[in-house]
PDB file of C-alpha atoms in Angstrom:
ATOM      1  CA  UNK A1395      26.999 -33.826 -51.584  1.00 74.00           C
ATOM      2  CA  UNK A1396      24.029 -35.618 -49.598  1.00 81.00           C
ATOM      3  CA  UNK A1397      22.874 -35.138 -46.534  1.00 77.00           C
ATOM      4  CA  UNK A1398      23.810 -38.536 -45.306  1.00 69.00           C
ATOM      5  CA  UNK A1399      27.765 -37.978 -47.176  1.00 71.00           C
ATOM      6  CA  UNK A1400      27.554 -34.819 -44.472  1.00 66.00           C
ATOM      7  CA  UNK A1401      25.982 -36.552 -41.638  1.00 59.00           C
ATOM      8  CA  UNK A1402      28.870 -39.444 -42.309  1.00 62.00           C
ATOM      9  CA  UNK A1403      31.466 -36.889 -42.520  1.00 66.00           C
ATOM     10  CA  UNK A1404      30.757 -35.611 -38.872  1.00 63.00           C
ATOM     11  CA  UNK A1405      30.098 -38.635 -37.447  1.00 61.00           C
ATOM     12  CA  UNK A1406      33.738 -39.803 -38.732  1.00 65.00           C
ATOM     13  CA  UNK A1407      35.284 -35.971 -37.778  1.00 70.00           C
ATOM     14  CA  UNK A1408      33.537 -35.861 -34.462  1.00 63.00           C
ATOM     15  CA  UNK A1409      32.967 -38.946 -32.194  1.00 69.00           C
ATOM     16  CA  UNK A1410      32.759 -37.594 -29.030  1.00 74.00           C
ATOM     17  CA  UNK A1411      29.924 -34.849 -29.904  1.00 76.00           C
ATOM     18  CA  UNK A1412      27.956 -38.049 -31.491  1.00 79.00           C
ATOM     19  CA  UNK A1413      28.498 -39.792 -28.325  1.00 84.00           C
ATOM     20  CA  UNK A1414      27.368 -36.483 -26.477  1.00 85.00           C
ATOM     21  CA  UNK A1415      24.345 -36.651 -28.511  1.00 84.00           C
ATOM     22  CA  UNK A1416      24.024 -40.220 -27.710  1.00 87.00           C
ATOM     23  CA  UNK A1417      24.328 -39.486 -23.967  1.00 92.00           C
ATOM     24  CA  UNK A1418      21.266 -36.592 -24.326  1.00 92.00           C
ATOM     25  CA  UNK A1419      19.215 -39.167 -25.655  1.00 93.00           C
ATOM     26  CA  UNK A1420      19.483 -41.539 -23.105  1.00 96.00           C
ATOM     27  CA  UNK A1421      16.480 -39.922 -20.800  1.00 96.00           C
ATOM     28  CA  UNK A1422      14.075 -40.275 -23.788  1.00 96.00           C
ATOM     29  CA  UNK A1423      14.910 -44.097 -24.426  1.00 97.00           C
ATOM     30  CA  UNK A1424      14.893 -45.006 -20.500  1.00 97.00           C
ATOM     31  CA  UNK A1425      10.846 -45.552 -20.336  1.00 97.00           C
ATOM     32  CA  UNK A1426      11.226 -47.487 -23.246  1.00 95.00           C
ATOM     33  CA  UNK A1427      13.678 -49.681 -22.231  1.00 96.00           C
ATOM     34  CA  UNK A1428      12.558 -50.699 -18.277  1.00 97.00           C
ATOM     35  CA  UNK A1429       8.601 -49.915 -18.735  1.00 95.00           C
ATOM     36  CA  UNK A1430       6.145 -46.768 -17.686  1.00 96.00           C
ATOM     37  CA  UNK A1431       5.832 -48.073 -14.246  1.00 95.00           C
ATOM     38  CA  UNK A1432       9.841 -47.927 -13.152  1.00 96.00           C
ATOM     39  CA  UNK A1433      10.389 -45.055 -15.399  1.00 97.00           C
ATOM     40  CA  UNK A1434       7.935 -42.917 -13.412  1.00 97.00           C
ATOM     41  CA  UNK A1435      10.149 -44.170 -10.183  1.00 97.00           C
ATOM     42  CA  UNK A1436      13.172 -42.978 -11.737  1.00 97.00           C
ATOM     43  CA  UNK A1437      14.283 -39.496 -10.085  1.00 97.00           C
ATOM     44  CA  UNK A1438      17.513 -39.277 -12.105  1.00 96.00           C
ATOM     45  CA  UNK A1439      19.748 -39.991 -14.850  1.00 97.00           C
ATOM     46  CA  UNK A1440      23.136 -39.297 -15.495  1.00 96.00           C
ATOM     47  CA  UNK A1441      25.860 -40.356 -17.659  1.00 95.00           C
ATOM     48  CA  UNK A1442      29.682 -39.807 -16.907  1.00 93.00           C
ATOM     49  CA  UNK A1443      32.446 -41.441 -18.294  1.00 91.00           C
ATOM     50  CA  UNK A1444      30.211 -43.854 -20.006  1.00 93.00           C
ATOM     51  CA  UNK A1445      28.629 -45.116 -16.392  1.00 97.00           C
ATOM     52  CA  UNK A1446      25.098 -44.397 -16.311  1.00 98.00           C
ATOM     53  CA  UNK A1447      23.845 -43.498 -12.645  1.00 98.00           C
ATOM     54  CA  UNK A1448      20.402 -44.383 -12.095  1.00 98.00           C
ATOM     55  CA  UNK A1449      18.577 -43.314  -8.990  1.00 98.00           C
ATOM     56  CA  UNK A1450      15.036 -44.612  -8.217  1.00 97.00           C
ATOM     57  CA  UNK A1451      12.534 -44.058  -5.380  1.00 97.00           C
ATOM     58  CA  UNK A1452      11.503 -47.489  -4.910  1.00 96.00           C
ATOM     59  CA  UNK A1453      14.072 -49.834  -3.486  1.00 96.00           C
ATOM     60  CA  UNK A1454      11.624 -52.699  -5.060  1.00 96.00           C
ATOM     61  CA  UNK A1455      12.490 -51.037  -8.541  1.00 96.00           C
ATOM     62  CA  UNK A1456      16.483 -50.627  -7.991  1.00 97.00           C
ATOM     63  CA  UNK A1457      16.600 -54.289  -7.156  1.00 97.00           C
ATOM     64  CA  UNK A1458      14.732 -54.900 -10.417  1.00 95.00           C
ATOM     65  CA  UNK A1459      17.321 -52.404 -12.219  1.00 97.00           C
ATOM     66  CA  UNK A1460      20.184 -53.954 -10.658  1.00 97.00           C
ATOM     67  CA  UNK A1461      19.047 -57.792 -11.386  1.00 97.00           C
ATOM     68  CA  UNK A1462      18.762 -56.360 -15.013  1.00 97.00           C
ATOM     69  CA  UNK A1463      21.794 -54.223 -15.615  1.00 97.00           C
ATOM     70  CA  UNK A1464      23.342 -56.067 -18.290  1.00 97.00           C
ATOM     71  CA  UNK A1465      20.560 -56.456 -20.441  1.00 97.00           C
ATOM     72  CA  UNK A1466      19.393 -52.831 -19.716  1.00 98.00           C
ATOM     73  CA  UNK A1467      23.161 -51.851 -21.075  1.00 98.00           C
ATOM     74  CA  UNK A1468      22.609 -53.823 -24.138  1.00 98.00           C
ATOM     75  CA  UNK A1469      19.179 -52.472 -25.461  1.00 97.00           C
ATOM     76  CA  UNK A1470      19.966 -49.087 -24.567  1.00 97.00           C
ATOM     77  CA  UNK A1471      23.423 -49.133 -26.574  1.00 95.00           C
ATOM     78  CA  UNK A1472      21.697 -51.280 -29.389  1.00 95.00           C
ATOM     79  CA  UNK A1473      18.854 -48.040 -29.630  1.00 94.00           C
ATOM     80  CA  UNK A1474      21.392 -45.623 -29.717  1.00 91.00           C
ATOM     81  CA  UNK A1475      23.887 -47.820 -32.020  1.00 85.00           C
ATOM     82  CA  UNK A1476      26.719 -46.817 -30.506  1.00 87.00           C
ATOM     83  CA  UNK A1477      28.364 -48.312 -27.513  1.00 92.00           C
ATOM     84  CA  UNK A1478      27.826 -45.629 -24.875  1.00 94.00           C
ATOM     85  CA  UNK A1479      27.035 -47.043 -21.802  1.00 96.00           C
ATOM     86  CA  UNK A1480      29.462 -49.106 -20.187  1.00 97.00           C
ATOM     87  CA  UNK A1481      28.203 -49.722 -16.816  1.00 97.00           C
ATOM     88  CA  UNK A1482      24.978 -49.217 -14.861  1.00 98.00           C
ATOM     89  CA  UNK A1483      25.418 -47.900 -11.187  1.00 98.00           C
ATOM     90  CA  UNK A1484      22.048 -48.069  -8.944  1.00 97.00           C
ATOM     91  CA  UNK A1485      21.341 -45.903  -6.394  1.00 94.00           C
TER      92      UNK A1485
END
């Protein structure tokens, strides 16, 4: 059996560990996806029940975040090709 038969295999036996996964990789695809200069004004992260809550220290770059929530949902869920974000909450 190959490795991707295997990787398959779990994917298809265990969604919500690949959607854990998903979630952990979330922090490392965040600069990506706004830019260097609102990532480094991010002071948290978190996902819960597929709502990611974003907190910033610039009320200049949660305005930005919040104008751009939908299309911030989109690229990160297209990077982690799965659907794992539903919502963006600013705060």
């Amino acid at each position: 059996m190959s490795i991707g038969e295997l990787w398959k295999g779990f994917v298809e036996e265990h969604p919500m560990r690949m959607r854990r996964l998903a979630e952990a990789r979330i922090p490392d695809l965040w600069p990506e996806a706004v830019g260097p200069a609102v990532a480094s004004l991010t002071r948290s992260l978190q996902v819960r029940n597929g709502v990611l809550y974003v907190a910033l220290i610039s009320s200049v770059a949660r305005h930005d975040i919040f104008m751009r929530r939908a299309e911030l949902q989109r690229v990160l869920n297209e990077r982690l090709g799965m659907n794992v974000i539903s919502n963006i909450i600013v705060k």
